[in-house]
mmCIF file of C-alpha atoms and ligand atoms in Angstrom:
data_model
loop_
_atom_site.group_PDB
_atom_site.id
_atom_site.type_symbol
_atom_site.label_atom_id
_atom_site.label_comp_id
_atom_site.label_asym_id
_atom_site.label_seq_id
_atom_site.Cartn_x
_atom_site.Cartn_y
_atom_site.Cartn_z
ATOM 1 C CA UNK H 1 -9.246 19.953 -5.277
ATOM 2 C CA UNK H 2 -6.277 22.026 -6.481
ATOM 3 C CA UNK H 3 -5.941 19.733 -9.745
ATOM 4 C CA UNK H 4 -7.946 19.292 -12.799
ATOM 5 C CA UNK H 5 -9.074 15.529 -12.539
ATOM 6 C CA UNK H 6 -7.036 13.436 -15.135
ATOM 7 C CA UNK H 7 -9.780 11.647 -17.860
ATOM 8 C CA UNK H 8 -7.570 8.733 -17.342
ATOM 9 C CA UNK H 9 -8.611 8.333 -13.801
ATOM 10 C CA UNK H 10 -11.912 9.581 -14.011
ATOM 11 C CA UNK H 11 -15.118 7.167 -13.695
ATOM 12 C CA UNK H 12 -12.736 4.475 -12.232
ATOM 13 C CA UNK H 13 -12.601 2.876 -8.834
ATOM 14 C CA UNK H 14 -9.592 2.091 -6.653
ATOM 15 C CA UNK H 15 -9.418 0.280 -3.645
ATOM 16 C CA UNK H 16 -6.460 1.953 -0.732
ATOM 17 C CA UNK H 17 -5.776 -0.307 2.232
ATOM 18 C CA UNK H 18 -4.482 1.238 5.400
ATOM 19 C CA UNK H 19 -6.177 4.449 4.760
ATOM 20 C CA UNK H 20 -6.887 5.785 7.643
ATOM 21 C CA UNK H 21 -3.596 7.503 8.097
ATOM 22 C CA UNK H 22 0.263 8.208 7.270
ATOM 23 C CA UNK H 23 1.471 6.620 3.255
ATOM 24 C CA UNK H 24 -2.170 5.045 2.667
ATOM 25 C CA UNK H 25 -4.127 8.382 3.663
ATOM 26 C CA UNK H 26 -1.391 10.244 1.586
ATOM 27 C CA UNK H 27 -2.073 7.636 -1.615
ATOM 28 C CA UNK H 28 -5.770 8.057 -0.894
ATOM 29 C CA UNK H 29 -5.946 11.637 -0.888
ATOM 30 C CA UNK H 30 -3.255 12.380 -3.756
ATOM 31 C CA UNK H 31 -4.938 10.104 -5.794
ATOM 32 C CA UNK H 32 -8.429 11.291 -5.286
ATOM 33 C CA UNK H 33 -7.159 14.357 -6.946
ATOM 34 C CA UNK H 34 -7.173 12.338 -10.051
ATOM 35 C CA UNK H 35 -10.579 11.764 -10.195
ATOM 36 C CA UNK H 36 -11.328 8.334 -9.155
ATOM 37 C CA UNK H 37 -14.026 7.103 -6.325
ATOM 38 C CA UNK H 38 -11.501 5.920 -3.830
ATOM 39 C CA UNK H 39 -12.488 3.095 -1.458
ATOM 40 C CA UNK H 40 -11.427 3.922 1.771
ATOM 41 C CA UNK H 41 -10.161 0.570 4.009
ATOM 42 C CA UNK H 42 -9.163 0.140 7.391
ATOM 43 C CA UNK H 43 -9.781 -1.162 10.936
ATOM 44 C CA UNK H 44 -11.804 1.857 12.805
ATOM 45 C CA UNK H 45 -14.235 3.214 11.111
ATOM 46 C CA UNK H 46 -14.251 6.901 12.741
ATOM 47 C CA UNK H 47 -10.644 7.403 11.572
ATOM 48 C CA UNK H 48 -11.885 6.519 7.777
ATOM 49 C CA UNK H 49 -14.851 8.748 7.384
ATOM 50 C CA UNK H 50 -12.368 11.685 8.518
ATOM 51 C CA UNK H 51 -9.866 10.768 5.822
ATOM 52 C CA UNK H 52 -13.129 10.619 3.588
ATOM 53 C CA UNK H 53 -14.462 13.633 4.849
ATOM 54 C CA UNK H 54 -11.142 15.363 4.302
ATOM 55 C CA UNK H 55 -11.181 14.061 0.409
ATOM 56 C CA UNK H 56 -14.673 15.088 0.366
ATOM 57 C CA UNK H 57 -13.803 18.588 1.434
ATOM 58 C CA UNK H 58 -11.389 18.864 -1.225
ATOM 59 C CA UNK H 59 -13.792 17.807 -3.973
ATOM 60 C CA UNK H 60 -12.776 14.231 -4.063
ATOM 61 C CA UNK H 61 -15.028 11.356 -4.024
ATOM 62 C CA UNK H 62 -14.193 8.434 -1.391
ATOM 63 C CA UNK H 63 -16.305 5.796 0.620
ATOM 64 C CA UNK H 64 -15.311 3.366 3.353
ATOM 65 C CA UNK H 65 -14.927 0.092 4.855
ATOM 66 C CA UNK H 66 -14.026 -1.468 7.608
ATOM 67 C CA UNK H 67 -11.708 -4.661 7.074
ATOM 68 C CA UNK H 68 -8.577 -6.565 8.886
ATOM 69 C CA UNK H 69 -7.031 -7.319 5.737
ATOM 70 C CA UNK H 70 -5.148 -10.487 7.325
ATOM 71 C CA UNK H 71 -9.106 -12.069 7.365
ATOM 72 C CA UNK H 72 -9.452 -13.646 4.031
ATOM 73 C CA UNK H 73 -13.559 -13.743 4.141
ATOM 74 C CA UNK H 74 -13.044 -10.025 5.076
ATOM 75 C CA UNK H 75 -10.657 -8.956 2.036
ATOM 76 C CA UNK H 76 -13.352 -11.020 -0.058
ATOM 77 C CA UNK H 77 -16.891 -9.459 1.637
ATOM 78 C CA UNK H 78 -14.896 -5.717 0.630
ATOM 79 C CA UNK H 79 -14.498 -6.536 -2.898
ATOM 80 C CA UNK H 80 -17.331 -8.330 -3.852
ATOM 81 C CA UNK H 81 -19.348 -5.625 -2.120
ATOM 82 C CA UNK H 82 -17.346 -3.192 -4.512
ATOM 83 C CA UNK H 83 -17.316 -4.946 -7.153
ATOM 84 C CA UNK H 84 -21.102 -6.022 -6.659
ATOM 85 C CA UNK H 85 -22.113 -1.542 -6.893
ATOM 86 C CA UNK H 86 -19.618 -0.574 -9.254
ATOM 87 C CA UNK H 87 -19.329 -3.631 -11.675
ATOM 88 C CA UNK H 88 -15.561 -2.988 -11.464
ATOM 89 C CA UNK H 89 -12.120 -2.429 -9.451
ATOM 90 C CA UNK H 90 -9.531 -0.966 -11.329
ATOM 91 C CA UNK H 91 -7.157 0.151 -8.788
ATOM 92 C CA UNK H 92 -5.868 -1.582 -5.754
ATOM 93 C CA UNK H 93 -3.262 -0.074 -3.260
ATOM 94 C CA UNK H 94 -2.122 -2.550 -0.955
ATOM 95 C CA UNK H 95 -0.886 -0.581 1.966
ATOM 96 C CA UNK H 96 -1.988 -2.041 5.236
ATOM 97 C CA UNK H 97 1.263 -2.639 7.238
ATOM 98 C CA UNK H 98 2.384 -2.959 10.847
ATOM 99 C CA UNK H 99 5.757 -3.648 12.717
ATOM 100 C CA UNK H 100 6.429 -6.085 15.903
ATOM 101 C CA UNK H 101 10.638 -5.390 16.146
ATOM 102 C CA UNK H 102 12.507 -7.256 18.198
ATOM 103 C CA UNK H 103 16.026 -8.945 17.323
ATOM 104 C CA UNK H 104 15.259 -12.640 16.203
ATOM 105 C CA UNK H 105 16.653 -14.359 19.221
ATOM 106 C CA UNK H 106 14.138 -12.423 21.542
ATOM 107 C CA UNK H 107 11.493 -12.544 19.040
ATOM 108 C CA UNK H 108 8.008 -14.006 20.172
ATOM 109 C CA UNK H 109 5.798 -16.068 17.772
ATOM 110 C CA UNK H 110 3.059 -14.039 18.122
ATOM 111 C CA UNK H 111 5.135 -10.986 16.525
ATOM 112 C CA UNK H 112 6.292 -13.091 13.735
ATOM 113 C CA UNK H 113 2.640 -14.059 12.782
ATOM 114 C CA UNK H 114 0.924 -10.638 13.583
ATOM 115 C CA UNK H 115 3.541 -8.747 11.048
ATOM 116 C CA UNK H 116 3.186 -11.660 8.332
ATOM 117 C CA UNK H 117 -0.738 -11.923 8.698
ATOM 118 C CA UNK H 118 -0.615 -8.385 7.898
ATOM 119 C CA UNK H 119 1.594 -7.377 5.960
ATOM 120 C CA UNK H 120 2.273 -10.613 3.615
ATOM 121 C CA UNK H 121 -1.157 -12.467 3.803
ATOM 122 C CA UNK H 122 -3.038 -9.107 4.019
ATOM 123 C CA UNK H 123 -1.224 -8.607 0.437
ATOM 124 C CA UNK H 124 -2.360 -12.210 -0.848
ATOM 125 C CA UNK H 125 -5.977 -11.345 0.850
ATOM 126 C CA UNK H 126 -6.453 -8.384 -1.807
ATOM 127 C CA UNK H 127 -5.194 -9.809 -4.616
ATOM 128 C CA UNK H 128 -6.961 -12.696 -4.393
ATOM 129 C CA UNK H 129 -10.361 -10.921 -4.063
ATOM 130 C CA UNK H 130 -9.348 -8.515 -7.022
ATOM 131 C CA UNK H 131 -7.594 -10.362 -9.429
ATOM 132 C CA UNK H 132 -11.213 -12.095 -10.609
ATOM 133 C CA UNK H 133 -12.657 -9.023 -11.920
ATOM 134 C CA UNK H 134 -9.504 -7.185 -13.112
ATOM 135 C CA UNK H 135 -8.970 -10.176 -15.403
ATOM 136 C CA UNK H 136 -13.207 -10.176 -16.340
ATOM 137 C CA UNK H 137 -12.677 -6.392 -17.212
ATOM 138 C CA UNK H 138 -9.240 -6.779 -18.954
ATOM 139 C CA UNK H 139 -8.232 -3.852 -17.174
ATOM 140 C CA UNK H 140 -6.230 -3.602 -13.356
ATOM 141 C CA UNK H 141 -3.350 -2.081 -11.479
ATOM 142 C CA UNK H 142 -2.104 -3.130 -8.289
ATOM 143 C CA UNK H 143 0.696 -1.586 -6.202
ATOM 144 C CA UNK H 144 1.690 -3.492 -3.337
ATOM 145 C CA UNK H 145 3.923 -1.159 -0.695
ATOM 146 C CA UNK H 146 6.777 -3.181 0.005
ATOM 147 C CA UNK H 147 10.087 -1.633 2.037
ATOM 148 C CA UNK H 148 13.538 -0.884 1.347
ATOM 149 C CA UNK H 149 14.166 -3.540 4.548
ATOM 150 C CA UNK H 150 12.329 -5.923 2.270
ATOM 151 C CA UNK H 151 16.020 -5.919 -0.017
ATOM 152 C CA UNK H 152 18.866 -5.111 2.070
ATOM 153 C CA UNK H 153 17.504 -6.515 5.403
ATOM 154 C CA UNK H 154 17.445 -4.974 8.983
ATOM 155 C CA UNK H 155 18.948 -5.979 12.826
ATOM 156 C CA UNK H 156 15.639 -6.218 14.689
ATOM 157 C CA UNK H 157 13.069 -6.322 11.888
ATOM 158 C CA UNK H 158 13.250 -9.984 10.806
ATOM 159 C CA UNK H 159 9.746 -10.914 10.825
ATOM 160 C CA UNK H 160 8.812 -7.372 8.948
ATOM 161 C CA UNK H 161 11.817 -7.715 6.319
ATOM 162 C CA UNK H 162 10.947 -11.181 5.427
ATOM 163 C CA UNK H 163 7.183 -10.068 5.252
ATOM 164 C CA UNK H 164 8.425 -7.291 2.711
ATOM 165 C CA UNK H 165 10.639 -9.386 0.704
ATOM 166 C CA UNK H 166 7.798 -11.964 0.198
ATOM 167 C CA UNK H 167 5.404 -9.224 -1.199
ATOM 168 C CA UNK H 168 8.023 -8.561 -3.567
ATOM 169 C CA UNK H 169 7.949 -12.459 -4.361
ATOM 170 C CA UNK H 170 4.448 -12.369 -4.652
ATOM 171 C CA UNK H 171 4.159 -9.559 -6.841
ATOM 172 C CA UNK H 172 6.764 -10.448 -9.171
ATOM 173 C CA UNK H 173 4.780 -14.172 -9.818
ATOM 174 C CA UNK H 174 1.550 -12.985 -9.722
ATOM 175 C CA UNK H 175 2.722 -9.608 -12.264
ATOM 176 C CA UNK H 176 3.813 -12.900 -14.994
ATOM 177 C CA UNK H 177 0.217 -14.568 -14.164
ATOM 178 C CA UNK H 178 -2.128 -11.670 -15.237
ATOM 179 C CA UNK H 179 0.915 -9.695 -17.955
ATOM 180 C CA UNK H 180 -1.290 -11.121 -20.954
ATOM 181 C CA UNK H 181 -4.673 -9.751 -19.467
ATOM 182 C CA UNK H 182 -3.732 -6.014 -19.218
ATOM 183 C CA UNK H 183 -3.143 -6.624 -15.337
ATOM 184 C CA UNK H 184 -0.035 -5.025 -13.830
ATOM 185 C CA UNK H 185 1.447 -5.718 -10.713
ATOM 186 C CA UNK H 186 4.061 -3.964 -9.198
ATOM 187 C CA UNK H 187 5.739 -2.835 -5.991
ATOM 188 C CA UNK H 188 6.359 0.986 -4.527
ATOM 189 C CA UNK H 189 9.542 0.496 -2.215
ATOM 190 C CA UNK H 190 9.592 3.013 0.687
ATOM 191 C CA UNK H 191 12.626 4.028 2.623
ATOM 192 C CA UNK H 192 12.679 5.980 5.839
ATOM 193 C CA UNK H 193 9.269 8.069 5.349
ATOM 194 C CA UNK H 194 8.098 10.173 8.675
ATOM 195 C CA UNK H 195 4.726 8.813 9.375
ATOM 196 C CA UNK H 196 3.611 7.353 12.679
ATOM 197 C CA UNK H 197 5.420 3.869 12.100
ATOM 198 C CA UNK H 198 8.852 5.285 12.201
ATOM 199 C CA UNK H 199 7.872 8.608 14.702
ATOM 200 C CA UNK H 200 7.680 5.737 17.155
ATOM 201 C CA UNK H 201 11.315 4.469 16.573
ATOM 202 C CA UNK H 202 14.168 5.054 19.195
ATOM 203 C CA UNK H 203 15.932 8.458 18.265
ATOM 204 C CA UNK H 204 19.491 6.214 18.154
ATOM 205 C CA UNK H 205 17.532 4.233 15.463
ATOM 206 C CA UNK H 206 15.889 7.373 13.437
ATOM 207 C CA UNK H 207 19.831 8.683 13.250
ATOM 208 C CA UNK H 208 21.109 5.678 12.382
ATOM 209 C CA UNK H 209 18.704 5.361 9.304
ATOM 210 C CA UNK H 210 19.327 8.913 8.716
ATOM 211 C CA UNK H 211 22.643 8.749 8.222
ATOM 212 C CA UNK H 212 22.543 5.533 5.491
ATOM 213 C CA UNK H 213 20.184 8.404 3.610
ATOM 214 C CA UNK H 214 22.522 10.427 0.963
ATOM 215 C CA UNK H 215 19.883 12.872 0.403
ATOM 216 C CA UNK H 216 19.805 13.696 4.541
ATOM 217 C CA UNK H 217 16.236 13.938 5.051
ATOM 218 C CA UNK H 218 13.523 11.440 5.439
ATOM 219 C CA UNK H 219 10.917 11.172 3.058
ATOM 220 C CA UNK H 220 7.528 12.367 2.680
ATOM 221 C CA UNK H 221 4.176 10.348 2.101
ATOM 222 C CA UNK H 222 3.834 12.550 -0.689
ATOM 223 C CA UNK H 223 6.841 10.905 -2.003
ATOM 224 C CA UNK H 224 5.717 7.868 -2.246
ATOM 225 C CA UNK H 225 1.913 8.756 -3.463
ATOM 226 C CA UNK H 226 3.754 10.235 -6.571
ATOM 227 C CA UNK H 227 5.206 6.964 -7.306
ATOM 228 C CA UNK H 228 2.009 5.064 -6.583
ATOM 229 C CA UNK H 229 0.316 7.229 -8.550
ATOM 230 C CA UNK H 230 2.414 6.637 -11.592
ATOM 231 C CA UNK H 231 2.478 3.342 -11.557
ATOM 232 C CA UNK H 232 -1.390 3.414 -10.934
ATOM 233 C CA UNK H 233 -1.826 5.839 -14.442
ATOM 234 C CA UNK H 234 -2.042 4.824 -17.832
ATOM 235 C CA UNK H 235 1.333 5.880 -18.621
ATOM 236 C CA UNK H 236 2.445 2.794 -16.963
ATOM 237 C CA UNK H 237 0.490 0.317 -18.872
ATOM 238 C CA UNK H 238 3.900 -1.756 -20.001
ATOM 239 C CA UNK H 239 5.782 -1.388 -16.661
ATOM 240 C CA UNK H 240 4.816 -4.537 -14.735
ATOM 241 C CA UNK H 241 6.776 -6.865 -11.741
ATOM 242 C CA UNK H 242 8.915 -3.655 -10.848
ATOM 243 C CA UNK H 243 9.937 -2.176 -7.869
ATOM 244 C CA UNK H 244 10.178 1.390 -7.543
ATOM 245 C CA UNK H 245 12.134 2.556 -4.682
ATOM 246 C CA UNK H 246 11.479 5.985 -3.328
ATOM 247 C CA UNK H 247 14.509 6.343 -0.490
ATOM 248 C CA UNK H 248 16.367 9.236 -1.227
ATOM 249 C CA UNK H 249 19.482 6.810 -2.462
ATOM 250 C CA UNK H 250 19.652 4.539 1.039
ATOM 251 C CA UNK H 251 19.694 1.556 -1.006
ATOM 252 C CA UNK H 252 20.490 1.156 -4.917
HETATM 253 P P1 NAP A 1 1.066 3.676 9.714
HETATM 254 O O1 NAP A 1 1.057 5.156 9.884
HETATM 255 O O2 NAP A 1 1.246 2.818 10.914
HETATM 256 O O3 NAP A 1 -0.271 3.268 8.931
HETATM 257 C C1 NAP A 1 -0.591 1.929 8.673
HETATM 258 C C2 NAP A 1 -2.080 1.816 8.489
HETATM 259 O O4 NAP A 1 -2.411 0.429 8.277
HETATM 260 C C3 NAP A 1 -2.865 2.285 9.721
HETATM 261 O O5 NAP A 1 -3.952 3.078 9.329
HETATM 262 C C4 NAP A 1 -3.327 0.983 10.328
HETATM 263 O O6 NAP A 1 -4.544 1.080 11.049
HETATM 264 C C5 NAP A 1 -3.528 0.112 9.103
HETATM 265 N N1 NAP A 1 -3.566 -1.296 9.457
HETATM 266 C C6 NAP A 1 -2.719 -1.962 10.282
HETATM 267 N N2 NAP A 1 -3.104 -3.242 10.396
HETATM 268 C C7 NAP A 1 -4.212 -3.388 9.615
HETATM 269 C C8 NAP A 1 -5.066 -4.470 9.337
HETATM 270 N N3 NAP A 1 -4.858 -5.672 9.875
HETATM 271 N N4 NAP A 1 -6.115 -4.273 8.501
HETATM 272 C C9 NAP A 1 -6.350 -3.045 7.966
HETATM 273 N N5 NAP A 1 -5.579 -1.976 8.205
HETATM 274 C C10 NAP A 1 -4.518 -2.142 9.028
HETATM 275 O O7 NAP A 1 2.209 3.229 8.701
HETATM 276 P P2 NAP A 1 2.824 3.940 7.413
HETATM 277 O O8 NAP A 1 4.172 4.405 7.792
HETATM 278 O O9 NAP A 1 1.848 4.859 6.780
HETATM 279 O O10 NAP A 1 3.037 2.651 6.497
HETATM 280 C C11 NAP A 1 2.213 2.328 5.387
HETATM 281 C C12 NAP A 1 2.868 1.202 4.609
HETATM 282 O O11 NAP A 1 4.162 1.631 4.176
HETATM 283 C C13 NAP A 1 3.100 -0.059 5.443
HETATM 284 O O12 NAP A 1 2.908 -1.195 4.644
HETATM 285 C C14 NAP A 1 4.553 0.055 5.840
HETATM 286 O O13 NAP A 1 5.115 -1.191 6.115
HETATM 287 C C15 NAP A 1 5.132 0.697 4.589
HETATM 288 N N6 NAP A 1 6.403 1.371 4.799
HETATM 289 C C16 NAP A 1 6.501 2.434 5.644
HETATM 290 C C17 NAP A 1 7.745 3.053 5.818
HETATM 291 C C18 NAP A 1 7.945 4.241 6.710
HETATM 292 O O14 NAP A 1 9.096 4.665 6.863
HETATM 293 N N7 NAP A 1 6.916 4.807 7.302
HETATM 294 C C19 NAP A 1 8.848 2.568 5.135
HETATM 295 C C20 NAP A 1 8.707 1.489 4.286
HETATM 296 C C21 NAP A 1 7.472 0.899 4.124
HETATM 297 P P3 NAP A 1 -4.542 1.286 12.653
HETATM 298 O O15 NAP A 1 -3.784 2.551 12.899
HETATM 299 O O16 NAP A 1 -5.976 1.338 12.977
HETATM 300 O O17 NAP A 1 -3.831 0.086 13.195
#
């Protein structure tokens, strides 16, 4: 790896859902830089061990797990298994997201409970399993990738906007419950960030977004792994229920 590992990293563990590709591959790889052993989780296990081969390459240390993080018993069987080798989580990146758009009227049921399983419960799923140990060790930082959607709102993403919003929610409460036991929780806001998720959008909806962007260019995964990363280092030890948004100035 290019980078010196930081001490402060080194000889922890951190947990990155969604790994397998686009912001959580980014997260997993930037941060592996640092030092840590990053634990690798996502549905198909051929796409992981590439992203862990790829860390591996680049003198990182990562292993992997399979998980749908909307199954509680399966966010629980990944952490106790870590927890169980490693006697400790310190880092958990809670990045798993999908999208099911459709303007509310239209929208099915189904694509209302797929994106909050996911991306709200998925949240809950993780913390829940962590938030044990972190509190045992008296040491733990969880980011939790919310949207910029998740504050100002979007025509056709009601089901993902209110799944956003309620990780916010969720972090803020939970960030008060652990404050005392050297536990932070906080949020990474993403705006428009090119990735598979929005390559897939309508081009009448990618230049509508970019135009709300004053900087006039999407952002980078890299972008957001900065911020992650930050919030993830010991410089942030007093910075807890925030939300840092990374958006290029679409939303203040
Ligand atoms: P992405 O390229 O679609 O990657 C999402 C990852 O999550 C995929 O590897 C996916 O695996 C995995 N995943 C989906 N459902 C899962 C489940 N039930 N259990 C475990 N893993 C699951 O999306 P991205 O753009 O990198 O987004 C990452 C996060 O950033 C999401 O939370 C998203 O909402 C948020 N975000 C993205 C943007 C953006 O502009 N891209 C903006 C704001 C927020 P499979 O591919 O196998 O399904």
């Amino acid at each position: 790896m290019d980078a010196k590992p930081n001490p402060t990293f080194s000889g922890r563990i951190a947990l990155v859902t969604g790994a397998s590709q686009g912001i959580g591959e980014t997260i997993a790889f930037e941060l592996a830089k640092e030092g840590p052993l990053v634990v690798l989780v996502d549905i198909q296990r051929e796409k992981l061990e590439a992203v862990a081969e790829r860390i591996a390459r680049s003198g990182g240390r990562a292993s992997v797990q399979t998980a749908d993080v909307s199954r509680f018993d399966q966010a629980a069987a990944v952490v106790e298994g870590v927890v169980g080798e490693h006697r400790r989580l310190d880092y958990l990146v809670n990045n798993a997201g999908i999208t099911r758009d459709n303007l509310l009227m239209r929208m099915r049921e189904e694509e209302w409970d797929a994106v909050l399983a996911v991306n709200l419960k998925g949240v809950f799923n993780f913390c829940r399993a962590a938030i044990r140990p972190m509190i045992s060790s008296r040491f733990g930082r969880i980011v939790n990738i919310s949207s910029v959607v998740g504050v100002m709102g979007n025509a056709g993403q009601a089901n993902y906007s209110a799944s956003k919003a309620g990780v916010i929610g969720l972090t803020k409460s939970l960030a008060r419950e652990v404050a005392g036991r050297e536990v932070t929780v906080n949020c990474v806001a993403p705006g428009y960030i090119m990735t598979a998720m929005t390559e897939s959008l309508p081009e009448a909806v990618k230049k509508a977004f970019l135009e709300m962007i004053p900087m006039k260019r999407m952002g980078t995964p890299e972008d957001v792994a900065q911020a992650v990363k930050f919030l993830l280092s010991d410089q942030a030890a007093y910075i807890t229920g925030q939300v840092i948004h990374v958006n290029g100035g679409m939303y203040t």
